[in-house]
Short mmCIF file of C-alpha atoms in Angstrom, two decimals:
data_model
loop_
_atom_site.label_atom_id
_atom_site.label_comp_id
_atom_site.label_asym_id
_atom_site.label_seq_id
_atom_site.Cartn_x
_atom_site.Cartn_y
_atom_site.Cartn_z
CA MET O 1 13.60 -45.34 -2.19
CA VAL O 2 14.56 -46.27 1.44
CA ASP O 3 15.92 -49.68 1.72
CA PHE O 4 13.44 -51.54 4.17
CA ARG O 5 15.25 -54.88 4.18
CA TYR O 6 16.38 -54.15 7.64
CA TRP O 7 13.81 -51.78 8.77
CA VAL O 8 14.64 -50.42 12.05
CA THR O 9 11.82 -49.61 14.92
CA GLY O 10 12.35 -50.33 18.56
CA GLN O 11 12.65 -53.85 17.73
CA GLY O 12 14.15 -54.17 14.32
CA ARG O 13 11.49 -55.53 12.01
CA GLU O 14 11.46 -56.09 8.22
CA ILE O 15 8.81 -55.27 5.61
CA HIS O 16 7.41 -58.80 6.10
CA SER O 17 6.90 -58.31 9.79
CA ILE O 18 5.05 -55.03 9.58
CA ALA O 19 2.96 -56.32 6.55
CA ASP O 20 2.12 -59.56 8.41
CA ASP O 21 1.30 -58.02 11.65
CA LEU O 22 -1.16 -55.69 9.74
CA ALA O 23 -2.52 -58.83 7.73
CA VAL O 24 -3.30 -60.54 11.07
CA ARG O 25 -5.01 -57.54 12.64
CA LEU O 26 -7.19 -56.82 9.57
CA GLY O 27 -7.96 -60.47 9.22
CA GLN O 28 -9.16 -60.61 12.89
CA LEU O 29 -10.94 -57.34 13.30
CA GLY O 30 -11.31 -55.82 9.70
CA ASP O 31 -14.61 -56.95 8.91
CA GLY O 32 -16.18 -55.79 12.26
CA TRP O 33 -14.46 -52.27 11.81
CA LEU O 34 -16.00 -51.98 8.23
CA GLU O 35 -19.41 -53.07 9.36
CA SER O 36 -19.33 -50.61 12.30
CA SER O 37 -18.18 -47.92 10.09
CA ASP O 38 -21.36 -48.32 7.80
CA VAL O 39 -23.52 -47.63 10.97
CA SER O 40 -21.24 -44.59 12.42
CA PRO O 41 -18.80 -43.49 9.66
CA LYS O 42 -15.05 -43.05 10.90
CA TYR O 43 -11.54 -43.00 9.48
CA PHE O 44 -9.34 -45.93 9.76
CA GLU O 45 -5.67 -44.71 10.61
CA PHE O 46 -2.52 -46.09 9.11
CA THR O 47 0.99 -44.66 8.91
CA PRO O 48 2.96 -43.99 5.79
CA ILE O 49 5.32 -46.90 6.92
CA GLU O 50 2.46 -49.32 7.01
CA MET O 51 1.18 -48.20 3.65
CA HIS O 52 4.76 -48.44 2.12
CA ALA O 53 5.19 -51.97 3.66
CA LEU O 54 1.97 -53.33 2.23
CA THR O 55 2.58 -51.93 -1.27
CA GLN O 56 6.27 -53.36 -0.99
CA ARG O 57 5.13 -56.67 0.43
CA LEU O 58 2.85 -57.16 -2.65
CA LYS O 59 5.86 -56.69 -4.90
CA LEU O 60 8.14 -59.26 -3.16
CA PRO O 61 8.40 -62.84 -4.38
CA GLY O 62 7.01 -65.72 -2.40
CA PRO O 63 3.44 -66.76 -0.86
CA THR O 64 1.30 -64.05 0.25
CA CYS O 65 0.85 -65.95 3.75
CA PRO O 66 3.87 -67.10 5.92
CA ASP O 67 1.76 -69.97 7.79
CA GLN O 68 -0.37 -72.81 6.62
CA LYS O 69 -3.36 -71.59 8.94
CA MET O 70 -3.60 -68.40 6.56
CA ILE O 71 -3.70 -66.16 9.76
CA ALA O 72 -1.29 -63.59 8.34
CA ASP O 73 -2.49 -63.57 4.68
CA ILE O 74 -1.73 -60.23 3.04
CA GLY O 75 -4.84 -60.76 1.30
CA ASN O 76 -6.70 -59.57 4.39
CA ALA O 77 -5.11 -56.13 4.21
CA VAL O 78 -5.63 -56.02 0.48
CA SER O 79 -9.41 -56.87 1.02
CA PHE O 80 -9.51 -54.26 3.82
CA LEU O 81 -8.18 -51.47 1.58
CA ASN O 82 -10.07 -52.31 -1.22
CA ARG O 83 -13.41 -51.73 0.82
CA VAL O 84 -12.55 -49.10 3.12
CA LYS O 85 -14.40 -45.81 2.52
CA ALA O 86 -12.56 -43.43 4.96
CA LEU O 87 -8.89 -43.62 5.34
CA LYS O 88 -6.45 -41.56 7.38
CA VAL O 89 -2.62 -41.56 6.92
CA ARG O 90 -0.67 -39.89 9.60
CA GLY O 91 3.15 -39.59 9.71
CA GLN O 92 4.92 -37.78 12.18
CA LYS O 93 8.05 -35.46 12.27
CA GLY O 94 11.87 -36.71 13.08
CA TYR O 95 13.34 -40.11 12.63
CA VAL O 96 12.04 -43.65 13.23
CA GLY O 97 13.13 -44.88 16.46
CA THR O 98 16.76 -44.96 16.68
CA SER O 99 17.46 -45.15 13.16
CA ASN O 100 18.49 -42.40 10.61
CA ILE O 101 15.56 -42.84 8.47
CA VAL O 102 13.09 -39.84 8.32
CA TRP O 103 9.35 -40.92 8.92
CA ASN O 104 7.97 -38.96 5.98
CA SER O 105 10.76 -39.97 3.57
CA VAL O 106 8.88 -43.13 2.46
CA GLU O 107 6.95 -43.40 -0.60
CA TYR O 108 3.37 -45.09 -0.43
CA SER O 109 0.33 -46.06 -2.38
CA ILE O 110 -3.26 -45.63 -1.93
CA ALA O 111 -4.16 -47.33 -5.25
CA LEU O 112 -5.61 -50.35 -3.44
CA CYS O 113 -8.44 -48.20 -1.95
CA LYS O 114 -10.73 -48.54 -4.95
CA ASN O 115 -13.87 -47.38 -2.90
CA LEU O 116 -12.52 -44.70 -0.98
CA MET O 117 -14.65 -41.70 -0.29
CA ALA O 118 -12.75 -39.81 2.36
CA LEU O 119 -8.95 -39.28 2.48
CA TRP O 120 -7.34 -37.75 5.36
CA LEU O 121 -3.43 -37.00 5.16
CA ALA O 122 -1.74 -35.47 8.13
CA ASP O 123 2.03 -34.78 8.99
CA THR O 124 3.20 -36.51 5.70
CA ASP O 125 4.68 -35.27 2.47
CA VAL O 126 2.22 -35.36 -0.39
CA CYS O 127 5.21 -35.61 -2.88
CA ARG O 128 5.67 -39.17 -1.56
CA LEU O 129 2.09 -40.12 -2.22
CA GLU O 130 0.96 -42.32 -5.22
CA GLY O 131 -2.22 -43.65 -6.41
CA LEU O 132 -4.44 -40.44 -5.89
CA ASP O 133 -5.43 -40.51 -9.49
CA LYS O 134 -6.75 -44.14 -8.87
CA ILE O 135 -9.56 -42.81 -6.37
CA LYS O 136 -10.48 -39.63 -8.04
CA GLY O 137 -13.58 -41.42 -9.45
CA THR O 138 -14.97 -42.18 -5.81
CA ILE O 139 -13.43 -39.38 -3.49
CA ARG O 140 -15.76 -36.84 -2.15
CA ARG O 141 -13.97 -35.35 0.87
CA LEU O 142 -10.17 -34.55 0.81
CA VAL O 143 -8.26 -33.42 3.95
CA VAL O 144 -4.49 -32.34 3.98
CA HIS O 145 -2.83 -31.01 6.97
CA TYR O 146 0.82 -30.20 7.40
CA SER O 147 1.85 -31.90 4.21
CA MET O 148 1.95 -29.70 1.30
CA ARG O 149 3.42 -26.55 -0.23
CA ARG O 150 1.75 -26.66 -3.69
CA PHE O 151 -1.57 -27.96 -5.02
CA LYS O 152 0.35 -29.47 -8.14
CA ASP O 153 2.44 -31.62 -5.64
CA LEU O 154 -0.81 -33.18 -4.61
CA LEU O 155 -3.21 -33.08 -7.75
CA VAL O 156 -0.79 -33.66 -10.68
CA PRO O 157 0.90 -37.10 -10.98
CA GLU O 158 4.74 -37.03 -11.57
CA ASP O 159 4.38 -38.70 -14.95
CA ASN O 160 1.62 -36.53 -16.09
CA CYS O 161 2.15 -35.30 -19.78
CA ILE O 162 -0.70 -33.10 -20.81
CA PRO O 163 -1.66 -29.61 -19.79
CA VAL O 164 -3.20 -29.41 -16.31
CA THR O 165 -6.50 -27.59 -17.68
CA GLN O 166 -7.07 -30.71 -19.88
CA MET O 167 -6.68 -33.29 -17.06
CA GLU O 168 -9.77 -35.22 -15.88
CA LYS O 169 -11.92 -33.55 -13.24
CA TRP O 170 -12.70 -35.33 -10.11
CA PRO O 171 -16.47 -36.03 -10.75
CA LEU O 172 -17.51 -36.42 -6.94
CA ILE O 173 -15.44 -34.24 -5.00
CA GLU O 174 -17.50 -31.95 -2.53
CA LYS O 175 -15.24 -31.00 0.21
CA ILE O 176 -11.61 -30.02 0.30
CA ASP O 177 -9.55 -28.82 3.76
CA CYS O 178 -6.07 -27.94 2.93
CA SER O 179 -5.70 -25.82 6.09
CA PHE O 180 -2.56 -25.82 8.24
CA ASN O 181 0.13 -26.27 5.37
CA ARG O 182 2.50 -24.08 3.53
CA ILE O 183 0.64 -22.88 0.43
CA GLU O 184 1.55 -19.64 -1.11
CA GLU O 185 -0.43 -19.58 -4.23
CA ILE O 186 -3.58 -21.38 -5.82
CA ASP O 187 -2.28 -22.63 -8.85
CA GLU O 188 -4.10 -23.90 -12.06
CA SER O 189 -4.21 -27.54 -11.02
CA VAL O 190 -7.17 -26.70 -8.82
CA HIS O 191 -9.00 -26.91 -12.17
CA VAL O 192 -9.62 -30.63 -11.62
CA LEU O 193 -11.68 -29.84 -8.40
CA ALA O 194 -14.31 -28.02 -10.27
CA LYS O 195 -17.12 -29.79 -8.60
CA ALA O 196 -16.06 -28.75 -5.08
CA GLN O 197 -18.51 -26.80 -2.99
CA TYR O 198 -16.35 -26.34 0.19
CA LEU O 199 -12.67 -25.26 0.39
CA ASN O 200 -10.71 -24.54 3.42
CA LEU O 201 -7.49 -23.04 2.89
CA SER O 202 -7.18 -21.44 6.37
CA HIS O 203 -3.71 -21.05 8.07
CA ASN O 204 -1.55 -21.06 5.05
CA SER O 205 0.81 -18.18 3.43
CA ILE O 206 -1.65 -17.00 0.62
CA THR O 207 -1.31 -13.36 -0.35
CA GLU O 208 -3.77 -13.41 -3.41
CA ILE O 209 -6.33 -15.92 -4.64
CA GLY O 210 -5.32 -15.36 -8.35
CA PRO O 211 -7.48 -16.39 -11.35
CA ASN O 212 -7.89 -20.24 -10.87
CA LEU O 213 -10.63 -20.33 -8.34
CA GLN O 214 -13.19 -19.42 -10.92
CA HIS O 215 -12.70 -22.77 -12.43
CA LEU O 216 -14.48 -24.11 -9.14
CA SER O 217 -17.97 -23.13 -10.43
CA GLY O 218 -19.56 -24.95 -7.77
CA LEU O 219 -17.90 -23.44 -4.82
CA VAL O 220 -20.30 -21.90 -2.20
CA GLU O 221 -18.03 -21.86 0.73
CA LEU O 222 -14.47 -20.48 1.17
CA ASP O 223 -12.35 -20.15 4.18
CA LEU O 224 -9.06 -18.18 3.79
CA SER O 225 -8.52 -17.02 7.44
CA ALA O 226 -5.14 -16.73 8.93
CA ASN O 227 -3.28 -16.10 5.69
CA CYS O 228 -1.39 -12.90 4.29
CA ILE O 229 -4.36 -11.31 2.27
CA THR O 230 -4.35 -7.41 2.17
CA GLU O 231 -6.38 -6.67 -0.86
CA LEU O 232 -9.55 -7.79 -2.34
CA LYS O 233 -9.63 -6.51 -5.90
CA SER O 234 -12.30 -7.70 -8.06
CA TRP O 235 -13.21 -10.90 -6.32
CA ASN O 236 -16.56 -11.06 -7.86
CA GLU O 237 -14.81 -11.99 -11.04
CA LYS O 238 -13.36 -14.96 -9.41
CA LEU O 239 -15.74 -16.13 -6.97
CA GLY O 240 -19.12 -15.30 -8.41
CA ASN O 241 -21.39 -17.84 -6.68
CA LEU O 242 -19.96 -17.81 -3.33
CA LYS O 243 -22.39 -17.88 -0.31
CA LYS O 244 -20.04 -18.13 2.57
CA LEU O 245 -16.36 -16.48 2.86
CA THR O 246 -14.23 -16.52 5.74
CA LEU O 247 -11.45 -13.93 5.94
CA ALA O 248 -10.67 -13.70 9.50
CA GLU O 249 -7.20 -12.87 10.70
CA ASN O 250 -5.57 -11.25 7.55
CA SER O 251 -4.49 -7.65 6.87
CA ILE O 252 -7.58 -6.62 5.05
CA ARG O 253 -8.19 -2.75 4.97
CA ASP O 254 -11.16 -2.20 2.48
CA LEU O 255 -14.12 -4.52 1.67
CA SER O 256 -15.18 -2.57 -1.46
CA GLY O 257 -13.74 -5.68 -3.66
CA LEU O 258 -16.45 -7.85 -2.46
CA SER O 259 -19.43 -5.27 -3.46
CA LYS O 260 -20.45 -7.42 -6.34
CA LEU O 261 -20.42 -10.93 -4.83
CA TYR O 262 -24.38 -10.69 -4.98
CA SER O 263 -24.91 -14.38 -3.50
CA LEU O 264 -22.79 -13.88 -0.53
CA GLU O 265 -24.82 -14.63 2.69
CA TYR O 266 -22.04 -14.90 5.46
CA LEU O 267 -18.92 -12.79 5.53
CA ASP O 268 -16.34 -12.96 8.26
CA VAL O 269 -13.49 -10.54 8.55
CA ARG O 270 -12.60 -10.44 12.15
CA GLY O 271 -9.16 -9.57 13.19
CA ASN O 272 -8.34 -7.46 10.28
CA ASP O 273 -7.05 -3.75 9.91
CA ILE O 274 -10.28 -2.35 8.77
CA GLU O 275 -10.27 1.51 10.17
CA GLU O 276 -13.06 3.27 8.57
CA ILE O 277 -16.93 2.92 8.06
CA GLU O 278 -16.44 3.85 4.19
CA SER O 279 -14.48 0.85 3.58
CA ILE O 280 -17.30 -1.44 4.86
CA ALA O 281 -20.22 0.69 3.36
CA PRO O 282 -19.97 -0.70 -0.29
CA ILE O 283 -20.86 -4.37 0.95
CA GLY O 284 -24.14 -2.79 1.92
CA ARG O 285 -25.48 -3.15 -1.51
CA LEU O 286 -25.34 -7.09 -1.27
CA PRO O 287 -28.85 -8.29 -1.33
CA CYS O 288 -28.28 -11.49 0.30
CA LEU O 289 -25.68 -10.97 3.21
CA GLU O 290 -27.34 -11.73 6.43
CA THR O 291 -24.30 -12.10 8.73
CA LEU O 292 -21.31 -9.81 8.96
CA LEU O 293 -18.58 -10.43 11.54
CA LEU O 294 -16.24 -7.36 12.10
CA ARG O 295 -15.00 -8.09 15.76
CA ASP O 296 -11.24 -7.19 16.44
CA ASN O 297 -11.06 -4.47 13.93
CA PRO O 298 -9.92 -0.92 14.62
CA VAL O 299 -13.37 0.44 13.01
CA ARG O 300 -15.19 -0.88 16.23
CA LYS O 301 -13.90 1.98 18.12
CA VAL O 302 -15.69 4.63 15.78
CA LEU O 303 -18.36 6.51 17.42
CA ASP O 304 -21.86 4.73 16.74
CA TYR O 305 -20.12 2.01 14.95
CA ARG O 306 -23.08 -0.55 14.75
CA ILE O 307 -25.44 2.15 13.74
CA ARG O 308 -23.29 3.47 10.98
CA VAL O 309 -22.47 -0.02 9.63
CA LEU O 310 -25.96 -1.24 9.51
CA GLU O 311 -27.05 1.88 8.15
CA SER O 312 -25.26 1.11 4.99
CA PHE O 313 -27.75 -1.64 4.24
CA LYS O 314 -30.53 0.87 4.09
CA GLU O 315 -34.13 -0.95 4.17
CA ARG O 316 -32.31 -4.22 4.97
CA CYS O 317 -30.83 -3.07 8.23
CA GLY O 318 -33.08 -5.20 10.39
CA GLU O 319 -32.08 -8.25 8.57
CA VAL O 320 -28.43 -8.33 8.88
CA LYS O 321 -26.71 -9.76 12.04
CA LEU O 322 -23.60 -7.53 12.78
CA ASP O 323 -21.06 -9.45 15.18
CA SER O 324 -23.83 -12.24 15.78
CA LYS O 325 -26.48 -9.63 16.93
CA LYS O 326 -29.33 -8.00 14.73
CA ALA O 327 -30.21 -4.35 15.45
CA ASP O 328 -32.33 -3.92 18.51
CA GLY O 329 -35.42 -1.63 18.59
CA LYS O 330 -33.50 1.53 19.70
CA GLU O 331 -30.89 1.07 16.92
CA LEU O 332 -33.47 0.57 14.46
CA ASP O 333 -35.18 3.71 15.42
CA THR O 334 -31.80 5.56 15.15
CA ILE O 335 -31.17 3.99 11.85
CA ASN O 336 -34.42 4.96 10.44
CA VAL O 337 -34.26 8.70 11.53
CA ARG O 338 -30.84 8.67 9.83
CA LEU O 339 -31.84 7.30 6.88
CA ALA O 340 -34.89 9.47 6.42
CA LEU O 341 -32.62 12.68 7.24
CA ARG O 342 -30.17 11.37 4.53
CA ARG O 343 -33.14 10.90 1.81
CA ALA O 344 -34.37 14.47 2.55
CA LYS O 345 -30.76 15.85 2.14
CA GLU O 346 -30.31 13.75 -1.16
CA GLU O 347 -33.94 14.97 -2.36
CA LYS O 348 -32.94 18.54 -1.39
CA GLU O 349 -29.82 18.20 -3.37
CA ALA O 350 -31.34 16.83 -6.31
CA ARG O 351 -33.98 19.46 -6.51
CA GLU O 352 -31.09 22.20 -6.25
CA LEU O 353 -29.35 20.36 -8.94
CA ARG O 354 -32.25 20.37 -11.14
CA LYS O 355 -32.94 23.95 -10.48
CA LYS O 356 -29.26 24.98 -11.25
CA GLN O 357 -29.57 23.02 -14.43
CA LYS O 358 -32.50 24.78 -15.66
CA ILE O 359 -30.93 28.09 -14.95
CA GLN O 360 -28.13 27.22 -16.82
CA GLU O 361 -30.32 26.03 -19.86
CA LYS O 362 -31.90 29.45 -20.01
CA ILE O 363 -28.53 31.11 -19.81
CA ASN O 364 -27.40 28.93 -22.56
CA TYR O 365 -30.62 29.63 -24.65
CA LEU O 366 -30.24 33.42 -24.23
CA SER O 367 -26.57 33.26 -25.10
CA GLY O 368 -27.09 31.34 -28.13
CA ASP O 369 -25.38 28.23 -26.56
CA ASP O 370 -28.21 26.27 -25.37
CA ASN O 371 -28.14 23.72 -28.24
CA LEU O 372 -24.90 22.97 -29.88
CA GLY O 373 -26.61 21.74 -33.04
CA SER O 374 -28.93 24.73 -33.44
CA GLY O 375 -25.92 26.96 -32.74
CA LYS O 376 -24.12 25.25 -35.72
CA SER O 377 -27.27 25.49 -37.67
CA ARG O 378 -27.32 29.30 -37.13
CA SER O 379 -23.76 29.53 -37.70
CA ASN O 380 -24.08 27.67 -41.18
CA SER O 381 -27.17 29.63 -42.18
CA ASN O 382 -25.09 33.02 -41.66
CA SER O 383 -22.14 31.62 -43.60
CA THR O 384 -24.47 30.59 -46.45
CA THR O 385 -26.48 33.89 -46.78
CA SER O 386 -25.74 35.32 -50.12
CA GLU O 387 -24.15 38.64 -50.16
CA PRO O 388 -26.11 41.44 -52.10
CA THR O 389 -25.33 41.68 -55.57
CA THR O 390 -24.46 44.69 -57.27
CA THR O 391 -25.65 45.61 -60.75
CA GLN O 392 -23.36 47.79 -63.18
CA SER O 393 -25.41 50.07 -65.14
CA ASN O 394 -24.31 50.27 -68.60
#
C-alpha cells in the first residue's frame, strides 16, 4: 500500500485534502448531477486516487467534517457513491506529478456504490480493485479497457476459497465490454457471467475461445475482432444460441466450424485470410443468416465471387446481404440458372447411380452373391445334404 500521508501532486496534498475537496464538490453539485442523470443517463468519473482517498479517509480517526459549517463533510461523498448508478474510474499511465508514485499502483474500493448499475474502468489495474463482489447484485453493464490480462483478476476475489464454478453468479449482468486489453484466454471465471447477453472481447490476444463460453447460455452477441484466431473448430458446441458474431481482423481461413450455429443471423469476417469459396460454402446451410461481411479477404478476387458465395445459400440467396448488399435482379437470375443446372446435374448423377446399382444387383444375383444371407443359406443347404448311403448285400 502506498503511503499517502504526504501525497504529492502539483501542490502537495494529503488524503484529507483530496477527500475534503471531493466532499465539498459533491455536497454542492452531487444532488443536481444525480437528478440530471435520471433524465439523461451518464457516467460520473473519478480517478483511482480519488476513490482510494475516500476509502482511506473513512478509516482515519477524527471527525468526518473539518469545519463547523459541514461544507466538507465526507458524508456528502459517501451519500453520492451510495446513490450513483453509473461510475467511471479512469487512471493514467506514468507517475503522479513530480512524485515517484505510479498512478495505477494504488488500491481502491467501489464497495460504497451499493446501487451501481454500470461500471467503466479505463487505464487502471483491476488487480488493485476491491469491492466488485459487493455490486454484483445490481450491476448490468461492465466496461473494462486497458486494465486487465485475465478474467480471474477481475472476477475472482483475492480471498476466494471456493471453486470458481461454485461462485455466485451475477444475476442482472447484461453487457460486458472487455475490449482493448491483453487477454489471452477466456478462463473458467466467466462462469459467474452466465446471464450476459453481449460480450465484446475485441482487440485482445485471444487465439482460441476454449470451452468456458458455453457457460454463458444467454449470450446472443459476441465480438472477437482484432484477435489472433486462426481456426473455428466445433464452435457450435460452445456458442449454441449466438445470433451475432464478429470475427473481423483475425487470421481465419475456413468457416466450416460455424456451419452448425443455426441461430446465427449476422456474421462479420472482414479482414481475414479466406481464399476459397469452398471454405465459405458450409455456412450456406445456416437457416437464419441474413448478413455476411467478407470484405478485405483474398476470396473477393475470385471470378464471380458474389454469385458463387450467394449460390451456397440456394433458395435463400435473395434473403442474404453479402457485404451490405443483397443480390440484384441480374445476380438472382444467374444464381437461379446455376442452381437449376446443378439440380439437373445432381439428378442425372443420382439416376446413373441408381442404374449402376441395379446392374450390380443383377450381376450379384446371377453370380449367386446378390444376397449374403441367401448365399449362406445355399451354402449351408449344400453342406447339410446327406450323402447317398450304400447298402451292403449280405
